mmCIF file of N, CA and C in Angstrom:
data_model
loop_
_atom_site.group_PDB
_atom_site.id
_atom_site.type_symbol
_atom_site.label_atom_id
_atom_site.label_comp_id
_atom_site.label_asym_id
_atom_site.label_seq_id
_atom_site.Cartn_x
_atom_site.Cartn_y
_atom_site.Cartn_z
ATOM 1 N N MET A 1 -90.876 -46.772 -35.543
ATOM 2 C CA MET A 1 -89.454 -45.670 -34.561
ATOM 3 C C MET A 1 -88.402 -45.982 -34.622
ATOM 4 N N LEU A 2 -87.665 -47.194 -33.922
ATOM 5 C CA LEU A 2 -86.392 -47.228 -34.525
ATOM 6 C C LEU A 2 -85.405 -47.567 -35.390
ATOM 7 N N LYS A 3 -86.280 -47.190 -36.506
ATOM 8 C CA LYS A 3 -86.164 -47.259 -38.108
ATOM 9 C C LYS A 3 -85.718 -46.104 -38.289
ATOM 10 N N ASP A 4 -86.612 -44.766 -37.227
ATOM 11 C CA ASP A 4 -86.847 -44.150 -38.093
ATOM 12 C C ASP A 4 -85.614 -43.045 -37.404
ATOM 13 N N PHE A 5 -85.239 -43.716 -36.055
ATOM 14 C CA PHE A 5 -84.240 -43.415 -34.899
ATOM 15 C C PHE A 5 -82.973 -43.584 -35.691
ATOM 16 N N LYS A 6 -82.853 -44.783 -36.660
ATOM 17 C CA LYS A 6 -82.191 -45.522 -37.693
ATOM 18 C C LYS A 6 -81.211 -44.194 -38.343
ATOM 19 N N ASN A 7 -82.821 -44.136 -39.292
ATOM 20 C CA ASN A 7 -82.504 -43.072 -41.073
ATOM 21 C C ASN A 7 -82.063 -41.770 -40.372
ATOM 22 N N PHE A 8 -81.833 -41.368 -39.265
ATOM 23 C CA PHE A 8 -81.897 -39.398 -38.995
ATOM 24 C C PHE A 8 -80.123 -39.926 -37.949
ATOM 25 N N ILE A 9 -79.887 -40.846 -37.507
ATOM 26 C CA ILE A 9 -78.557 -40.731 -37.128
ATOM 27 C C ILE A 9 -77.821 -41.419 -38.470
ATOM 28 N N ILE A 10 -78.232 -41.894 -39.918
ATOM 29 C CA ILE A 10 -77.405 -42.440 -40.430
ATOM 30 C C ILE A 10 -77.969 -41.187 -41.676
ATOM 31 N N LYS A 11 -78.014 -40.458 -41.648
ATOM 32 C CA LYS A 11 -78.441 -39.165 -42.435
ATOM 33 C C LYS A 11 -77.094 -38.289 -42.026
ATOM 34 N N GLY A 12 -76.882 -37.528 -43.350
ATOM 35 C CA GLY A 12 -75.339 -36.881 -43.711
ATOM 36 C C GLY A 12 -75.796 -35.232 -41.747
ATOM 37 N N ASN A 13 -77.009 -35.127 -41.787
ATOM 38 C CA ASN A 13 -76.879 -33.877 -41.125
ATOM 39 C C ASN A 13 -76.333 -33.957 -40.075
ATOM 40 N N ALA A 14 -77.280 -35.395 -39.855
ATOM 41 C CA ALA A 14 -76.688 -35.753 -37.690
ATOM 42 C C ALA A 14 -75.384 -36.048 -37.618
ATOM 43 N N PHE A 15 -74.976 -36.708 -38.749
ATOM 44 C CA PHE A 15 -73.179 -37.508 -38.806
ATOM 45 C C PHE A 15 -72.702 -35.818 -38.784
ATOM 46 N N ASP A 16 -72.454 -35.749 -40.168
ATOM 47 C CA ASP A 16 -71.849 -34.141 -39.399
ATOM 48 C C ASP A 16 -72.113 -33.330 -38.360
ATOM 49 N N MET A 17 -72.919 -33.155 -37.882
ATOM 50 C CA MET A 17 -73.239 -32.209 -36.421
ATOM 51 C C MET A 17 -72.166 -32.274 -36.138
ATOM 52 N N ALA A 18 -72.358 -33.884 -35.142
ATOM 53 C CA ALA A 18 -71.543 -34.870 -34.207
ATOM 54 C C ALA A 18 -70.250 -34.612 -34.888
ATOM 55 N N VAL A 19 -70.244 -35.136 -36.667
ATOM 56 C CA VAL A 19 -68.090 -34.803 -36.605
ATOM 57 C C VAL A 19 -67.950 -33.616 -36.019
ATOM 58 N N GLY A 20 -68.499 -31.807 -36.729
ATOM 59 C CA GLY A 20 -68.418 -31.352 -36.622
ATOM 60 C C GLY A 20 -67.842 -30.626 -34.546
ATOM 61 N N ILE A 21 -68.643 -31.332 -34.025
ATOM 62 C CA ILE A 21 -68.882 -30.782 -32.397
ATOM 63 C C ILE A 21 -67.561 -31.993 -31.774
ATOM 64 N N ILE A 22 -66.888 -32.801 -32.477
ATOM 65 C CA ILE A 22 -66.263 -33.324 -31.720
ATOM 66 C C ILE A 22 -64.835 -32.541 -32.722
ATOM 67 N N LEU A 23 -64.762 -32.015 -33.118
ATOM 68 C CA LEU A 23 -63.338 -31.462 -34.129
ATOM 69 C C LEU A 23 -63.706 -30.491 -33.373
ATOM 70 N N GLY A 24 -64.801 -29.732 -33.497
ATOM 71 C CA GLY A 24 -64.974 -28.498 -32.910
ATOM 72 C C GLY A 24 -64.260 -28.610 -31.539
ATOM 73 N N GLY A 25 -64.544 -29.060 -29.937
ATOM 74 C CA GLY A 25 -63.734 -29.297 -28.981
ATOM 75 C C GLY A 25 -62.199 -29.164 -28.691
ATOM 76 N N ALA A 26 -62.325 -30.561 -30.209
ATOM 77 C CA ALA A 26 -60.938 -30.254 -30.211
ATOM 78 C C ALA A 26 -59.929 -28.866 -30.406
ATOM 79 N N PHE A 27 -60.397 -28.512 -31.432
ATOM 80 C CA PHE A 27 -59.786 -27.481 -31.919
ATOM 81 C C PHE A 27 -59.586 -26.184 -30.668
ATOM 82 N N GLY A 28 -60.921 -26.447 -30.415
ATOM 83 C CA GLY A 28 -60.704 -25.076 -28.825
ATOM 84 C C GLY A 28 -60.104 -25.726 -28.133
ATOM 85 N N LEU A 29 -59.102 -27.141 -27.573
ATOM 86 C CA LEU A 29 -58.582 -26.727 -27.465
ATOM 87 C C LEU A 29 -57.106 -26.474 -28.024
ATOM 88 N N VAL A 30 -56.804 -27.234 -28.434
ATOM 89 C CA VAL A 30 -55.618 -26.873 -29.286
ATOM 90 C C VAL A 30 -55.425 -24.679 -29.214
ATOM 91 N N VAL A 31 -55.912 -24.256 -29.642
ATOM 92 C CA VAL A 31 -56.773 -22.515 -29.627
ATOM 93 C C VAL A 31 -56.302 -22.187 -27.909
ATOM 94 N N LYS A 32 -56.874 -22.297 -27.966
ATOM 95 C CA LYS A 32 -56.132 -22.663 -25.803
ATOM 96 C C LYS A 32 -55.086 -22.802 -25.657
ATOM 97 N N SER A 33 -54.452 -24.009 -26.157
ATOM 98 C CA SER A 33 -53.127 -23.974 -26.160
ATOM 99 C C SER A 33 -52.442 -22.778 -25.825
ATOM 100 N N LEU A 34 -52.509 -22.511 -27.625
ATOM 101 C CA LEU A 34 -51.837 -21.641 -28.576
ATOM 102 C C LEU A 34 -51.812 -19.861 -27.937
ATOM 103 N N VAL A 35 -53.180 -20.199 -26.829
ATOM 104 C CA VAL A 35 -53.000 -18.286 -26.609
ATOM 105 C C VAL A 35 -52.828 -18.054 -24.851
ATOM 106 N N ASP A 36 -52.644 -19.892 -24.103
ATOM 107 C CA ASP A 36 -52.509 -19.876 -22.997
ATOM 108 C C ASP A 36 -51.224 -19.924 -22.908
ATOM 109 N N ASN A 37 -49.994 -20.913 -23.468
ATOM 110 C CA ASN A 37 -48.954 -21.774 -23.683
ATOM 111 C C ASN A 37 -47.933 -20.635 -24.369
ATOM 112 N N VAL A 38 -48.181 -19.914 -25.733
ATOM 113 C CA VAL A 38 -47.476 -19.289 -26.348
ATOM 114 C C VAL A 38 -47.992 -18.287 -26.812
ATOM 115 N N MET A 39 -48.976 -17.775 -27.093
ATOM 116 C CA MET A 39 -49.254 -16.209 -26.825
ATOM 117 C C MET A 39 -49.185 -14.972 -26.266
ATOM 118 N N MET A 40 -50.241 -15.986 -24.322
ATOM 119 C CA MET A 40 -50.450 -14.983 -23.870
ATOM 120 C C MET A 40 -48.505 -14.875 -23.128
ATOM 121 N N PRO A 41 -48.131 -15.718 -22.721
ATOM 122 C CA PRO A 41 -45.943 -15.641 -22.520
ATOM 123 C C PRO A 41 -45.878 -14.194 -23.025
ATOM 124 N N ILE A 42 -46.422 -14.593 -24.078
ATOM 125 C CA ILE A 42 -45.102 -13.424 -25.318
ATOM 126 C C ILE A 42 -45.685 -12.160 -25.184
ATOM 127 N N ILE A 43 -47.346 -11.657 -24.616
ATOM 128 C CA ILE A 43 -47.657 -11.373 -24.028
ATOM 129 C C ILE A 43 -47.637 -9.643 -22.892
ATOM 130 N N GLY A 44 -47.704 -11.552 -22.220
ATOM 131 C CA GLY A 44 -46.768 -10.799 -20.798
ATOM 132 C C GLY A 44 -46.038 -10.365 -20.008
ATOM 133 N N GLY A 45 -44.703 -11.282 -21.027
ATOM 134 C CA GLY A 45 -43.090 -10.396 -21.041
ATOM 135 C C GLY A 45 -43.320 -8.827 -21.676
ATOM 136 N N ALA A 46 -44.218 -9.117 -22.868
ATOM 137 C CA ALA A 46 -44.275 -7.469 -23.230
ATOM 138 C C ALA A 46 -44.431 -5.985 -21.703
ATOM 139 N N PHE A 47 -45.744 -6.638 -20.946
ATOM 140 C CA PHE A 47 -45.582 -6.407 -20.104
ATOM 141 C C PHE A 47 -45.295 -5.927 -18.721
ATOM 142 N N LYS A 48 -44.736 -6.910 -18.926
ATOM 143 C CA LYS A 48 -42.890 -7.844 -17.882
ATOM 144 C C LYS A 48 -44.511 -8.660 -16.807
ATOM 145 N N LEU A 49 -45.167 -9.093 -17.176
ATOM 146 C CA LEU A 49 -45.693 -9.939 -16.454
ATOM 147 C C LEU A 49 -45.664 -11.114 -17.313
ATOM 148 N N PRO A 50 -45.063 -12.336 -15.989
ATOM 149 C CA PRO A 50 -45.039 -13.952 -17.124
ATOM 150 C C PRO A 50 -46.160 -14.510 -16.984
ATOM 151 N N ASP A 51 -47.364 -13.706 -16.041
ATOM 152 C CA ASP A 51 -48.717 -14.910 -16.640
ATOM 153 C C ASP A 51 -50.705 -13.787 -16.772
ATOM 154 N N PHE A 52 -51.033 -13.375 -17.648
ATOM 155 C CA PHE A 52 -51.968 -12.807 -17.632
ATOM 156 C C PHE A 52 -52.954 -13.417 -16.297
ATOM 157 N N SER A 53 -52.779 -14.244 -16.989
ATOM 158 C CA SER A 53 -54.069 -15.719 -15.812
ATOM 159 C C SER A 53 -53.840 -14.942 -14.083
ATOM 160 N N GLN A 54 -52.606 -14.688 -14.238
ATOM 161 C CA GLN A 54 -51.834 -14.140 -13.115
ATOM 162 C C GLN A 54 -52.819 -13.098 -13.025
ATOM 163 N N MET A 55 -52.732 -11.946 -13.206
ATOM 164 C CA MET A 55 -53.312 -10.217 -12.786
ATOM 165 C C MET A 55 -55.280 -10.391 -12.391
ATOM 166 N N TYR A 56 -54.863 -10.079 -10.955
ATOM 167 C CA TYR A 56 -55.948 -9.762 -10.590
ATOM 168 C C TYR A 56 -56.452 -8.997 -10.169
ATOM 169 N N TYR A 57 -57.172 -8.275 -9.273
ATOM 170 C CA TYR A 57 -57.884 -7.148 -8.186
ATOM 171 C C TYR A 57 -57.969 -7.854 -7.175
ATOM 172 N N ALA A 58 -57.184 -8.066 -5.904
ATOM 173 C CA ALA A 58 -58.472 -8.783 -4.320
ATOM 174 C C ALA A 58 -59.619 -7.542 -3.805
ATOM 175 N N MET A 59 -60.829 -8.009 -3.900
ATOM 176 C CA MET A 59 -61.317 -6.942 -3.869
ATOM 177 C C MET A 59 -61.361 -6.170 -2.189
ATOM 178 N N ASP A 60 -60.987 -7.709 -1.318
ATOM 179 C CA ASP A 60 -59.993 -6.740 0.284
ATOM 180 C C ASP A 60 -59.096 -5.645 0.292
ATOM 181 N N GLY A 61 -59.118 -5.550 -1.218
ATOM 182 C CA GLY A 61 -57.118 -4.834 -0.854
ATOM 183 C C GLY A 61 -56.048 -4.979 -1.180
ATOM 184 N N GLY A 62 -55.890 -6.413 -0.710
ATOM 185 C CA GLY A 62 -54.722 -6.958 0.403
ATOM 186 C C GLY A 62 -53.622 -7.609 -1.033
ATOM 187 N N SER A 63 -52.762 -8.186 -0.762
ATOM 188 C CA SER A 63 -51.362 -8.634 -1.988
ATOM 189 C C SER A 63 -51.307 -9.515 -1.059
ATOM 190 N N TYR A 64 -51.430 -10.424 -2.834
ATOM 191 C CA TYR A 64 -51.304 -12.279 -2.738
ATOM 192 C C TYR A 64 -50.468 -12.227 -3.173
ATOM 193 N N GLU A 65 -49.896 -13.688 -2.599
ATOM 194 C CA GLU A 65 -49.205 -14.443 -4.094
ATOM 195 C C GLU A 65 -49.390 -14.401 -5.000
ATOM 196 N N ASN A 66 -50.569 -15.472 -4.538
ATOM 197 C CA ASN A 66 -51.413 -15.337 -6.779
ATOM 198 C C ASN A 66 -53.450 -16.187 -6.589
ATOM 199 N N LEU A 67 -53.371 -15.136 -7.407
ATOM 200 C CA LEU A 67 -54.424 -15.613 -7.529
ATOM 201 C C LEU A 67 -55.423 -16.801 -6.687
ATOM 202 N N LYS A 68 -55.071 -18.304 -6.964
ATOM 203 C CA LYS A 68 -55.290 -19.195 -6.160
ATOM 204 C C LYS A 68 -55.932 -18.424 -4.955
ATOM 205 N N ALA A 69 -54.146 -17.412 -3.966
ATOM 206 C CA ALA A 69 -54.279 -17.564 -2.515
ATOM 207 C C ALA A 69 -55.561 -16.313 -2.119
ATOM 208 N N ALA A 70 -54.931 -15.754 -3.134
ATOM 209 C CA ALA A 70 -56.218 -14.359 -3.786
ATOM 210 C C ALA A 70 -57.958 -15.064 -3.630
ATOM 211 N N GLN A 71 -57.631 -15.823 -4.180
ATOM 212 C CA GLN A 71 -59.444 -15.878 -4.266
ATOM 213 C C GLN A 71 -59.748 -16.887 -3.287
ATOM 214 N N GLU A 72 -59.081 -17.429 -2.330
ATOM 215 C CA GLU A 72 -59.408 -18.043 -0.901
ATOM 216 C C GLU A 72 -59.390 -17.102 0.310
ATOM 217 N N ALA A 73 -58.570 -15.904 0.037
ATOM 218 C CA ALA A 73 -59.225 -15.372 1.527
ATOM 219 C C ALA A 73 -60.071 -14.329 0.517
ATOM 220 N N GLY A 74 -60.847 -14.560 -0.281
ATOM 221 C CA GLY A 74 -61.969 -13.480 -0.155
ATOM 222 C C GLY A 74 -62.349 -13.471 -1.770
ATOM 223 N N PRO A 75 -63.593 -12.773 -1.967
ATOM 224 C CA PRO A 75 -63.632 -12.188 -3.790
ATOM 225 C C PRO A 75 -62.777 -10.988 -3.994
ATOM 226 N N THR A 76 -62.883 -12.522 -5.822
ATOM 227 C CA THR A 76 -61.268 -11.167 -6.389
ATOM 228 C C THR A 76 -62.671 -11.020 -7.588
ATOM 229 N N VAL A 77 -61.520 -10.516 -8.950
ATOM 230 C CA VAL A 77 -61.364 -9.717 -10.526
ATOM 231 C C VAL A 77 -60.634 -10.857 -10.755
ATOM 232 N N ALA A 78 -61.115 -11.062 -11.492
ATOM 233 C CA ALA A 78 -59.843 -11.988 -12.769
ATOM 234 C C ALA A 78 -59.836 -11.451 -14.163
ATOM 235 N N TYR A 79 -59.597 -10.614 -13.651
ATOM 236 C CA TYR A 79 -59.519 -9.658 -15.084
ATOM 237 C C TYR A 79 -58.210 -10.120 -16.081
ATOM 238 N N GLY A 80 -57.178 -10.728 -15.625
ATOM 239 C CA GLY A 80 -56.026 -12.148 -16.876
ATOM 240 C C GLY A 80 -56.378 -12.750 -17.347
ATOM 241 N N LEU A 81 -58.129 -13.616 -16.264
ATOM 242 C CA LEU A 81 -58.714 -15.230 -17.112
ATOM 243 C C LEU A 81 -59.354 -13.998 -18.328
ATOM 244 N N PHE A 82 -60.284 -13.039 -17.833
ATOM 245 C CA PHE A 82 -60.489 -12.680 -18.682
ATOM 246 C C PHE A 82 -60.215 -11.570 -20.267
ATOM 247 N N ILE A 83 -59.134 -11.449 -20.504
ATOM 248 C CA ILE A 83 -58.204 -11.483 -20.747
ATOM 249 C C ILE A 83 -57.718 -12.476 -22.095
ATOM 250 N N ASN A 84 -56.961 -13.202 -21.842
ATOM 251 C CA ASN A 84 -57.761 -14.752 -21.684
ATOM 252 C C ASN A 84 -58.144 -15.432 -22.813
ATOM 253 N N ASN A 85 -59.213 -15.522 -22.178
ATOM 254 C CA ASN A 85 -60.510 -16.003 -23.309
ATOM 255 C C ASN A 85 -61.317 -15.110 -23.982
ATOM 256 N N THR A 86 -60.511 -13.465 -23.665
ATOM 257 C CA THR A 86 -61.217 -12.868 -24.309
ATOM 258 C C THR A 86 -60.929 -12.891 -26.247
ATOM 259 N N ILE A 87 -58.944 -13.161 -25.840
ATOM 260 C CA ILE A 87 -58.453 -13.260 -27.222
ATOM 261 C C ILE A 87 -57.817 -14.712 -27.802
ATOM 262 N N ASN A 88 -58.981 -15.900 -26.298
ATOM 263 C CA ASN A 88 -59.323 -17.282 -27.188
ATOM 264 C C ASN A 88 -60.102 -17.114 -28.000
ATOM 265 N N LEU A 89 -61.454 -15.851 -28.092
ATOM 266 C CA LEU A 89 -62.465 -15.861 -28.342
ATOM 267 C C LEU A 89 -62.365 -15.677 -29.873
ATOM 268 N N LEU A 90 -61.697 -14.514 -30.181
ATOM 269 C CA LEU A 90 -60.873 -13.907 -31.148
ATOM 270 C C LEU A 90 -60.406 -14.684 -32.271
ATOM 271 N N ILE A 91 -59.131 -15.708 -32.068
ATOM 272 C CA ILE A 91 -58.412 -16.610 -32.077
ATOM 273 C C ILE A 91 -59.255 -17.706 -32.978
ATOM 274 N N VAL A 92 -60.491 -18.131 -32.192
ATOM 275 C CA VAL A 92 -62.051 -19.523 -33.063
ATOM 276 C C VAL A 92 -61.926 -18.230 -33.582
ATOM 277 N N GLY A 93 -63.058 -16.914 -33.118
ATOM 278 C CA GLY A 93 -63.859 -16.371 -34.284
ATOM 279 C C GLY A 93 -62.943 -16.769 -35.862
ATOM 280 N N PHE A 94 -61.296 -15.533 -35.792
ATOM 281 C CA PHE A 94 -60.749 -15.579 -37.217
ATOM 282 C C PHE A 94 -60.922 -16.892 -37.626
ATOM 283 N N ALA A 95 -61.133 -18.048 -37.042
ATOM 284 C CA ALA A 95 -60.015 -18.862 -37.732
ATOM 285 C C ALA A 95 -61.895 -19.547 -38.481
ATOM 286 N N LEU A 96 -62.847 -19.714 -37.912
ATOM 287 C CA LEU A 96 -63.892 -20.100 -37.678
ATOM 288 C C LEU A 96 -63.857 -19.079 -39.528
ATOM 289 N N PHE A 97 -64.322 -18.203 -39.102
ATOM 290 C CA PHE A 97 -64.262 -17.213 -40.207
ATOM 291 C C PHE A 97 -63.505 -17.400 -41.175
ATOM 292 N N VAL A 98 -62.010 -17.242 -41.141
ATOM 293 C CA VAL A 98 -61.790 -17.921 -43.203
ATOM 294 C C VAL A 98 -61.900 -19.202 -43.228
ATOM 295 N N MET A 99 -62.227 -20.349 -42.273
ATOM 296 C CA MET A 99 -63.845 -21.824 -42.725
ATOM 297 C C MET A 99 -64.487 -21.503 -43.671
ATOM 298 N N VAL A 100 -65.922 -20.708 -42.873
ATOM 299 C CA VAL A 100 -66.449 -20.702 -43.800
ATOM 300 C C VAL A 100 -66.234 -19.624 -44.659
ATOM 301 N N LYS A 101 -65.442 -19.182 -45.151
ATOM 302 C CA LYS A 101 -65.332 -17.715 -46.600
ATOM 303 C C LYS A 101 -64.876 -19.233 -47.531
ATOM 304 N N TYR A 102 -63.358 -19.636 -46.942
ATOM 305 C CA TYR A 102 -63.425 -21.584 -48.259
ATOM 306 C C TYR A 102 -64.667 -21.829 -48.311
ATOM 307 N N ILE A 103 -64.785 -22.651 -47.535
ATOM 308 C CA ILE A 103 -66.784 -23.174 -47.564
ATOM 309 C C ILE A 103 -67.257 -22.437 -48.599
ATOM 310 N N GLU A 104 -67.672 -21.339 -48.859
ATOM 311 C CA GLU A 104 -68.098 -21.056 -49.543
ATOM 312 C C GLU A 104 -67.772 -20.525 -51.045
ATOM 313 N N LYS A 105 -67.113 -20.027 -50.569
ATOM 314 C CA LYS A 105 -66.036 -19.627 -52.002
ATOM 315 C C LYS A 105 -66.186 -21.101 -52.448
ATOM 316 N N ALA A 106 -65.924 -22.367 -51.914
ATOM 317 C CA ALA A 106 -65.930 -23.796 -53.029
ATOM 318 C C ALA A 106 -66.950 -23.964 -54.054
ATOM 319 N N THR A 107 -67.876 -24.058 -52.424
ATOM 320 C CA THR A 107 -69.120 -24.432 -52.943
ATOM 321 C C THR A 107 -69.979 -23.288 -54.174
ATOM 322 N N LYS A 108 -69.079 -22.375 -54.316
ATOM 323 C CA LYS A 108 -69.658 -21.263 -55.575
ATOM 324 C C LYS A 108 -69.075 -21.652 -56.603
ATOM 325 N N LYS A 109 -67.848 -22.025 -56.565
ATOM 326 C CA LYS A 109 -67.110 -22.338 -57.365
ATOM 327 C C LYS A 109 -67.513 -23.852 -58.118
ATOM 328 N N LYS A 110 -68.139 -25.205 -57.797
ATOM 329 C CA LYS A 110 -69.123 -25.965 -58.088
ATOM 330 C C LYS A 110 -69.711 -25.946 -58.351
ATOM 331 N N GLU A 111 -70.530 -23.994 -57.879
ATOM 332 C CA GLU A 111 -71.768 -23.925 -58.979
ATOM 333 C C GLU A 111 -71.637 -23.944 -60.397
ATOM 334 N N GLU A 112 -70.578 -22.766 -59.845
ATOM 335 C CA GLU A 112 -70.676 -22.650 -61.577
ATOM 336 C C GLU A 112 -69.853 -23.326 -62.555
ATOM 337 N N GLU A 113 -68.773 -24.487 -62.186
ATOM 338 C CA GLU A 113 -68.541 -25.146 -62.819
ATOM 339 C C GLU A 113 -69.955 -25.816 -63.452
ATOM 340 N N LYS A 114 -71.019 -26.008 -62.759
ATOM 341 C CA LYS A 114 -72.057 -27.109 -63.301
ATOM 342 C C LYS A 114 -72.973 -26.708 -64.344
ATOM 343 N N PRO A 115 -73.011 -27.719 -65.053
ATOM 344 C CA PRO A 115 -73.396 -26.635 -66.567
ATOM 345 C C PRO A 115 -74.831 -26.456 -66.821
ATOM 346 N N ALA A 116 -75.310 -26.331 -67.644
ATOM 347 C CA ALA A 116 -76.546 -25.513 -66.953
ATOM 348 C C ALA A 116 -77.897 -26.873 -67.788
ATOM 349 N N PRO A 117 -79.071 -27.100 -67.398
ATOM 350 C CA PRO A 117 -79.493 -28.292 -66.964
ATOM 351 C C PRO A 117 -79.600 -28.207 -68.467
ATOM 352 N N ALA A 118 -79.834 -29.246 -69.293
ATOM 353 C CA ALA A 118 -80.790 -28.688 -70.731
ATOM 354 C C ALA A 118 -82.309 -29.023 -70.754
ATOM 355 N N PRO A 119 -82.136 -28.226 -71.822
ATOM 356 C CA PRO A 119 -83.783 -28.120 -71.994
ATOM 357 C C PRO A 119 -85.266 -28.761 -72.106
ATOM 358 N N PRO A 120 -86.203 -28.730 -71.343
ATOM 359 C CA PRO A 120 -86.976 -30.116 -71.824
ATOM 360 C C PRO A 120 -87.637 -30.581 -73.164
ATOM 361 N N LYS A 121 -87.892 -31.852 -73.794
ATOM 362 C CA LYS A 121 -87.265 -31.806 -74.801
ATOM 363 C C LYS A 121 -88.656 -30.440 -75.576
ATOM 364 N N GLN A 122 -89.304 -31.126 -75.189
ATOM 365 C CA GLN A 122 -91.042 -29.879 -75.750
ATOM 366 C C GLN A 122 -90.277 -29.255 -75.927
ATOM 367 N N GLU A 123 -89.249 -27.938 -74.947
ATOM 368 C CA GLU A 123 -89.130 -26.816 -75.321
ATOM 369 C C GLU A 123 -88.039 -27.103 -76.331
ATOM 370 N N VAL A 124 -87.568 -27.415 -76.625
ATOM 371 C CA VAL A 124 -86.242 -27.205 -78.053
ATOM 372 C C VAL A 124 -87.497 -27.444 -79.135
ATOM 373 N N LEU A 125 -88.251 -28.489 -79.090
ATOM 374 C CA LEU A 125 -88.796 -28.549 -80.034
ATOM 375 C C LEU A 125 -90.438 -27.595 -80.803
ATOM 376 N N LEU A 126 -90.879 -26.925 -79.419
ATOM 377 C CA LEU A 126 -91.063 -25.468 -80.270
ATOM 378 C C LEU A 126 -90.417 -24.536 -80.352
ATOM 379 N N GLU A 127 -89.307 -24.431 -79.760
ATOM 380 C CA GLU A 127 -88.041 -23.404 -80.325
ATOM 381 C C GLU A 127 -88.383 -23.866 -82.321
ATOM 382 N N GLU A 128 -87.341 -25.179 -82.664
ATOM 383 C CA GLU A 128 -87.363 -25.897 -83.302
ATOM 384 C C GLU A 128 -88.554 -25.407 -84.202
ATOM 385 N N ILE A 129 -90.429 -25.266 -84.195
ATOM 386 C CA ILE A 129 -91.203 -24.774 -84.987
ATOM 387 C C ILE A 129 -91.168 -23.522 -84.831
ATOM 388 N N ARG A 130 -90.377 -22.613 -83.845
ATOM 389 C CA ARG A 130 -90.656 -21.716 -83.787
ATOM 390 C C ARG A 130 -89.991 -20.649 -85.501
ATOM 391 N N ASP A 131 -88.139 -21.412 -84.777
ATOM 392 C CA ASP A 131 -87.094 -21.259 -85.912
ATOM 393 C C ASP A 131 -88.086 -21.389 -87.461
ATOM 394 N N LEU A 132 -88.904 -23.081 -87.221
ATOM 395 C CA LEU A 132 -89.426 -23.557 -88.963
ATOM 396 C C LEU A 132 -90.462 -21.630 -89.405
ATOM 397 N N LEU A 133 -91.356 -21.628 -88.487
ATOM 398 C CA LEU A 133 -91.785 -20.802 -88.690
ATOM 399 C C LEU A 133 -91.619 -19.182 -88.912
ATOM 400 N N LYS A 134 -90.539 -18.995 -88.890
ATOM 401 C CA LYS A 134 -90.084 -17.033 -89.010
ATOM 402 C C LYS A 134 -89.271 -17.452 -90.673
ATOM 403 N N LYS A 135 -88.720 -19.039 -91.554
ATOM 404 C CA LYS A 135 -88.350 -18.618 -91.959
ATOM 405 C C LYS A 135 -89.501 -18.546 -93.315
#
């Protein structure tokens, strides 16, 4: 049983999946930083807001200094965080789409480059016999 587990782990699929998960987590952090620290301040500046993550609606109707204070006072609808996460999702989705398209194109090109397999000897002999009979 231990040998089977070792073979499973050593196989390319399990290892590739583990690498993909680790890289996906790191990629997600980079995209989150891009959205939170670069894009959202620019977009927020266009709407005269310093940070979308501070956009909220306090359910009690009160006015608070920031989102944290509003959440401590009662229920809030933090729609700014939703906007940040939606933009994050769109960027990650687009990046994955581009990567998958690139991989599909590279795979397709490799398949086109492969020479056609040689026909079996038996088939070659039958074709030669057919050609001789035609003469």
